[in-house]
Amino acid sequence: MNEDFEEWQDFGTDSGHALHWIQWFVGLDGNDFLLEIDESYIRDPFNLCGLRIMKNYDSAMEMILGYAPSEDIFMDGKFLDLYRSATDLYGMIHARFITSPMGLQLMKEKYLQGVFGQCPRVYCQGQNVLPVGFSDSLHNHRIKKYCPRCQEAYIFKNGEPHADLDGAYFGRSFPHIFLLSFPQLIPEDAPIPYEPKIFGFKVHNISSLIQIKLQNGEFGTSAANKERKSQINRQQLQLAVDDDRVMAVAQLLEMKSLVEHRAHFTQENVNQMYEHDANLAEKAQVAVDHNLPISHYNLEHLDRPGTQKLEPTMYRLSGGFNTGTKS
């Protein structure tokens, strides 16, 4: 052990400090993203494979497994150098711990509580985010936040307490291992794309990044399936509305009966139609006022895909129409 470190151990057991270094470190401002790693995990050599090459490894490990330092000791430059080594070593162990079963469960609790924040994209509607690094090596990139809904990474604003955390403390793989481990947390709804418009009109041939990713199926099968189901439901709803309109018109006009009995289409029929479809009733009124055959007023909207097709020739009436004034 480093002799200087032995001198700094005055903050250890004999000094009366009960707070362990790990508890103290994760409790610092800006470190609440970090988990309190179980000491048994740190003491297992298997979990530390490849980390011995780090600077001041032995002394840094002693510090991590020791007790919280006193404030005045930070005036010592040598201590600060060792402290930085200890924080980096803890961060690299942390990147491994959060992908372990215990670590994933603890990170899940933080995620559900919204500790890591929300996506800054408006159309993600406050989706909780996960921490991610752009590199598995130290001192290359700061921490970023990854949104499971739009599947994009965002920087932390300057001044945010977590903005200076090293991205390697979480690594590049964590969010994806997390979502594979907890598939029920993957957002089922595809993200809403932003539609560029000028004076209310869509801009031709300009699509947002989210729209392009949706078209390419990059949001996975669950989002794609839900989007397809949503489209089908909308189509089925429209068809159901159309079917109801067809049935209502058929019943009100009593088409077959009128044809079979050579009856007349009267003002009373029009008045009944106003209760169900004013637009269609107005067209029927024109037929009554001008003594036109039924096929002349517009029934094209009854020939939509998925509805019963009505042949206009079936509803021509021989003879004249009873005319009347609109009530």
Coordinates of C-alpha atoms in Angstrom, one line a residue:
M1 CA 0.0 0.0 0.0
N2 CA 1.2 3.6 -0.8
E3 CA 2.7 5.2 2.3
D4 CA 0.8 8.5 1.6
F5 CA -2.4 6.5 1.5
E6 CA -1.7 5.1 5.0
E7 CA -1.4 8.6 6.3
W8 CA -4.7 9.5 4.7
Q9 CA -6.4 6.6 6.4
D10 CA -7.1 8.8 9.4
F11 CA -10.6 9.0 8.1
G12 CA -10.9 5.2 8.6
T13 CA -12.4 3.1 11.3
D14 CA -10.3 4.7 14.1
S15 CA -11.4 8.2 13.3
G16 CA -15.0 7.4 14.1
H17 CA -16.4 7.9 10.6
A18 CA -19.1 5.3 10.1
L19 CA -19.9 6.3 6.4
H20 CA -18.2 4.1 3.9
W21 CA -16.5 5.6 0.8
I22 CA -19.0 4.0 -1.6
Q23 CA -22.0 5.4 0.3
W24 CA -20.4 8.8 0.5
F25 CA -19.4 8.9 -3.2
V26 CA -22.8 8.0 -4.7
G27 CA -24.4 10.5 -2.3
L28 CA -22.4 13.5 -3.8
D29 CA -24.3 16.0 -5.9
G30 CA -24.5 14.8 -9.5
N31 CA -23.7 11.1 -8.6
D32 CA -27.3 10.0 -7.9
F33 CA -27.2 8.2 -11.3
L34 CA -24.6 5.8 -9.8
L35 CA -25.5 2.7 -7.9
E36 CA -24.1 1.7 -4.6
I37 CA -22.1 -1.4 -5.6
D38 CA -22.2 -4.3 -3.2
E39 CA -18.7 -4.9 -1.7
S40 CA -19.0 -8.6 -2.4
Y41 CA -19.2 -7.7 -6.1
I42 CA -16.1 -5.5 -5.9
R43 CA -14.1 -8.1 -4.0
D44 CA -14.8 -10.8 -6.6
P45 CA -11.7 -11.0 -8.8
F46 CA -13.8 -12.3 -11.7
N47 CA -15.6 -8.9 -11.9
L48 CA -12.3 -7.0 -11.9
C49 CA -10.7 -8.8 -14.8
G50 CA -8.7 -6.4 -17.0
L51 CA -8.9 -3.5 -14.6
R52 CA -5.5 -3.9 -12.9
I53 CA -3.9 -1.9 -15.6
M54 CA -5.6 1.2 -14.2
K55 CA -3.5 3.9 -12.5
N56 CA -2.9 3.4 -8.8
Y57 CA -5.1 0.3 -8.8
D58 CA -4.2 -1.1 -5.4
S59 CA -4.4 2.2 -3.5
A60 CA -7.6 3.2 -5.4
M61 CA -9.2 -0.1 -4.4
E62 CA -8.2 0.4 -0.8
M63 CA -9.8 3.8 -0.9
I64 CA -13.1 2.5 -2.4
L65 CA -13.3 -0.2 0.3
G66 CA -12.4 2.3 3.0
Y67 CA -14.3 5.1 4.6
A68 CA -15.3 8.6 3.6
P69 CA -12.5 11.2 3.6
S70 CA -12.5 14.4 5.6
E71 CA -13.0 17.7 3.7
D72 CA -9.6 19.2 4.5
I73 CA -7.7 16.3 3.0
F74 CA -8.8 17.4 -0.5
M75 CA -6.2 20.2 -0.2
D76 CA -3.5 17.6 -0.7
G77 CA -2.6 17.3 -4.4
K78 CA -1.4 13.7 -4.1
F79 CA -4.7 12.7 -2.5
L80 CA -6.6 14.3 -5.3
D81 CA -4.6 12.3 -7.8
L82 CA -5.4 9.1 -6.0
Y83 CA -9.1 10.2 -5.5
R84 CA -9.4 10.6 -9.3
S85 CA -8.0 7.1 -9.8
A86 CA -10.5 5.7 -7.3
T87 CA -13.5 7.4 -9.0
D88 CA -12.4 6.1 -12.4
L89 CA -11.9 2.6 -11.0
Y90 CA -15.3 2.7 -9.3
G91 CA -16.9 4.0 -12.6
M92 CA -15.4 1.1 -14.6
I93 CA -16.7 -1.5 -12.0
H94 CA -20.0 0.3 -12.1
A95 CA -20.3 -0.1 -15.9
R96 CA -20.1 -3.9 -15.3
F97 CA -22.3 -4.0 -12.2
I98 CA -25.3 -2.3 -13.8
T99 CA -25.5 -5.2 -16.4
S100 CA -25.5 -7.8 -13.7
P101 CA -28.9 -9.2 -12.5
M102 CA -28.7 -7.2 -9.2
G103 CA -27.6 -4.1 -11.0
L104 CA -30.3 -4.2 -13.6
Q105 CA -32.9 -4.5 -11.0
L106 CA -31.6 -1.5 -9.1
M107 CA -31.4 0.5 -12.3
K108 CA -34.9 -0.5 -13.1
E109 CA -36.1 1.1 -9.9
K110 CA -34.3 4.4 -10.7
Y111 CA -35.7 4.3 -14.3
L112 CA -39.3 3.8 -13.1
Q113 CA -38.9 6.7 -10.6
G114 CA -37.7 9.0 -13.4
V115 CA -34.3 9.5 -11.7
F116 CA -32.5 9.7 -15.1
G117 CA -34.9 12.3 -16.4
Q118 CA -37.2 12.5 -19.5
C119 CA -36.7 12.8 -23.2
P120 CA -36.4 16.5 -24.3
R121 CA -38.3 15.7 -27.5
V122 CA -41.8 17.1 -27.2
Y123 CA -43.5 14.3 -29.1
C124 CA -42.0 11.7 -26.8
Q125 CA -44.4 13.1 -24.2
G126 CA -42.1 12.8 -21.1
Q127 CA -40.7 9.4 -21.8
N128 CA -38.2 8.3 -19.2
V129 CA -34.6 8.0 -20.4
L130 CA -31.6 5.8 -19.6
P131 CA -28.0 6.8 -19.2
V132 CA -25.6 5.8 -21.9
G133 CA -22.0 6.4 -22.9
F134 CA -20.6 6.8 -26.4
S135 CA -17.4 5.0 -25.4
D136 CA -16.4 2.2 -23.1
S137 CA -13.0 3.9 -22.5
L138 CA -12.5 6.7 -19.9
H139 CA -12.2 10.4 -20.7
N140 CA -13.6 10.2 -24.2
H141 CA -17.2 11.2 -23.9
R142 CA -19.5 12.5 -21.2
I143 CA -22.7 10.8 -20.3
K144 CA -25.7 11.1 -22.6
K145 CA -29.4 10.2 -22.2
Y146 CA -31.0 7.6 -24.4
C147 CA -34.8 7.6 -25.1
P148 CA -36.3 4.2 -25.6
R149 CA -39.2 5.7 -27.6
C150 CA -37.5 7.7 -30.3
Q151 CA -34.3 5.7 -29.9
E152 CA -32.1 8.8 -30.0
A153 CA -29.4 10.0 -27.6
Y154 CA -29.3 13.6 -26.2
I155 CA -26.7 15.6 -24.3
F156 CA -27.3 17.0 -20.8
K157 CA -27.5 20.7 -20.7
N158 CA -24.6 22.6 -19.3
G159 CA -25.0 23.1 -15.6
E160 CA -27.0 20.0 -15.0
P161 CA -25.5 18.1 -12.1
H162 CA -24.9 14.9 -14.1
A163 CA -23.4 16.6 -17.2
D164 CA -19.8 15.9 -16.2
L165 CA -20.2 12.2 -15.4
D166 CA -17.9 10.1 -17.7
G167 CA -20.0 8.1 -20.2
A168 CA -17.7 5.1 -19.6
Y169 CA -19.3 4.7 -16.1
F170 CA -22.3 3.3 -17.9
G171 CA -20.9 2.1 -21.3
R172 CA -22.4 1.9 -24.7
S173 CA -24.4 -1.3 -24.2
F174 CA -26.3 -0.6 -21.0
P175 CA -29.6 0.8 -22.4
H176 CA -29.9 -2.1 -24.8
I177 CA -29.1 -4.8 -22.3
F178 CA -31.6 -3.1 -19.9
L179 CA -34.5 -3.2 -22.5
L180 CA -33.7 -6.7 -23.5
S181 CA -33.9 -7.7 -19.9
F182 CA -37.1 -5.9 -19.3
P183 CA -39.0 -6.0 -22.6
Q184 CA -42.2 -4.9 -20.9
L185 CA -40.6 -1.5 -20.5
I186 CA -40.1 -1.0 -24.2
P187 CA -42.7 1.6 -25.3
E188 CA -45.4 0.0 -27.4
D189 CA -46.5 3.1 -29.2
A190 CA -44.4 4.3 -32.0
P191 CA -43.1 7.9 -31.6
I192 CA -45.2 10.6 -33.1
P193 CA -43.3 12.2 -36.0
Y194 CA -43.1 16.0 -36.5
E195 CA -44.7 17.1 -39.7
P196 CA -43.2 20.2 -41.3
K197 CA -45.9 22.6 -42.5
I198 CA -46.0 26.0 -44.1
F199 CA -49.2 27.9 -43.4
G200 CA -50.9 24.6 -42.5
F201 CA -49.8 22.7 -45.6
K202 CA -47.5 19.8 -45.4
V203 CA -44.1 20.4 -47.0
H204 CA -43.7 18.0 -49.9
N205 CA -40.8 15.4 -49.8
I206 CA -39.6 16.6 -46.4
S207 CA -39.8 14.0 -43.6
S208 CA -38.5 14.1 -40.1
L209 CA -35.9 11.6 -38.9
I210 CA -38.5 9.9 -36.8
Q211 CA -40.8 9.6 -39.9
I212 CA -38.0 8.0 -41.9
K213 CA -37.2 5.6 -39.1
L214 CA -40.9 4.6 -38.9
Q215 CA -41.1 4.0 -42.6
N216 CA -37.9 1.8 -42.4
G217 CA -39.4 -0.2 -39.5
E218 CA -36.5 0.8 -37.1
F219 CA -38.7 0.9 -34.0
G220 CA -39.2 -2.8 -33.8
T221 CA -42.0 -5.2 -34.5
S222 CA -44.1 -4.2 -31.4
A223 CA -44.3 -0.5 -32.5
A224 CA -44.9 -1.5 -36.1
N225 CA -47.6 -4.0 -35.2
K226 CA -49.3 -1.5 -32.9
E227 CA -49.2 1.1 -35.6
R228 CA -50.7 -1.3 -38.2
K229 CA -53.4 -2.4 -35.7
S230 CA -54.2 1.3 -35.1
Q231 CA -54.6 1.9 -38.8
I232 CA -56.7 -1.2 -39.2
N233 CA -58.9 -0.1 -36.3
R234 CA -59.4 3.3 -37.8
Q235 CA -60.3 1.7 -41.2
Q236 CA -62.7 -0.7 -39.5
L237 CA -64.3 2.2 -37.6
Q238 CA -64.8 4.1 -40.8
L239 CA -66.3 1.1 -42.5
A240 CA -68.6 0.5 -39.6
V241 CA -69.8 4.1 -39.9
D242 CA -70.3 3.7 -43.6
D243 CA -72.2 0.4 -43.1
D244 CA -74.5 2.2 -40.6
R245 CA -75.1 4.9 -43.1
V246 CA -75.9 2.4 -45.8
M247 CA -78.4 0.5 -43.6
A248 CA -80.0 3.7 -42.4
V249 CA -80.5 5.1 -46.0
A250 CA -81.7 1.7 -47.2
Q251 CA -84.3 1.5 -44.4
L252 CA -85.5 5.1 -44.7
L253 CA -85.9 5.0 -48.4
E254 CA -87.3 1.4 -48.4
M255 CA -85.6 1.0 -51.8
K256 CA -86.7 -2.5 -52.6
S257 CA -90.2 -1.9 -51.5
L258 CA -90.5 1.2 -53.6
V259 CA -89.3 -0.6 -56.7
E260 CA -91.4 -3.6 -56.2
H261 CA -94.6 -1.7 -55.5
R262 CA -93.9 1.2 -58.0
A263 CA -94.4 3.6 -55.1
H264 CA -93.5 7.2 -55.1
F265 CA -90.6 8.8 -53.2
T266 CA -92.2 11.6 -51.1
Q267 CA -91.4 14.6 -49.1
E268 CA -92.0 12.5 -46.0
N269 CA -89.0 10.3 -47.0
V270 CA -86.8 13.4 -47.2
N271 CA -88.0 14.7 -43.9
Q272 CA -87.0 11.4 -42.2
M273 CA -83.6 11.5 -43.9
Y274 CA -82.9 15.0 -42.3
E275 CA -82.8 13.3 -39.0
H276 CA -80.0 11.0 -40.0
D277 CA -78.0 12.6 -42.9
A278 CA -78.7 16.2 -43.7
N279 CA -76.3 16.2 -46.6
L280 CA -77.9 13.2 -48.3
A281 CA -81.4 14.6 -47.5
E282 CA -80.6 17.9 -49.3
K283 CA -79.6 15.9 -52.4
A284 CA -82.9 13.9 -52.1
Q285 CA -84.8 17.2 -51.8
V286 CA -83.3 18.2 -55.2
A287 CA -84.6 15.0 -56.7
V288 CA -88.1 15.7 -55.3
D289 CA -88.2 19.3 -56.3
H290 CA -87.0 18.6 -59.9
N291 CA -88.9 15.3 -60.4
L292 CA -85.6 13.5 -61.0
P293 CA -85.0 9.7 -60.8
I294 CA -83.2 8.6 -57.7
S295 CA -80.1 7.6 -59.7
H296 CA -79.5 11.3 -60.4
Y297 CA -78.8 12.3 -56.9
N298 CA -75.4 11.4 -55.6
L299 CA -75.1 8.0 -54.0
E300 CA -71.4 7.6 -54.8
H301 CA -70.3 7.8 -51.2
L302 CA -72.2 4.5 -50.6
D303 CA -69.8 2.7 -52.9
R304 CA -66.7 2.9 -50.6
P305 CA -64.5 -0.2 -50.3
G306 CA -65.9 -2.6 -47.7
T307 CA -69.5 -1.4 -47.9
Q308 CA -72.4 -2.9 -49.8
K309 CA -72.3 -1.5 -53.3
L310 CA -75.7 -0.1 -54.4
E311 CA -76.4 0.0 -58.1
P312 CA -78.2 3.3 -58.8
T313 CA -80.3 1.6 -61.6
M314 CA -82.0 -0.6 -58.9
Y315 CA -83.6 2.4 -57.4
R316 CA -85.0 4.2 -60.4
L317 CA -88.7 4.6 -60.0
S318 CA -91.2 4.5 -62.9
G319 CA -93.7 7.3 -62.9
G320 CA -93.4 10.7 -61.4
F321 CA -92.5 11.9 -58.0
N322 CA -94.7 13.6 -55.5
T323 CA -93.4 17.1 -55.1
G324 CA -93.7 19.2 -52.0
T325 CA -92.1 22.0 -50.2
K326 CA -89.2 21.5 -47.8
S327 CA -90.5 21.6 -44.2

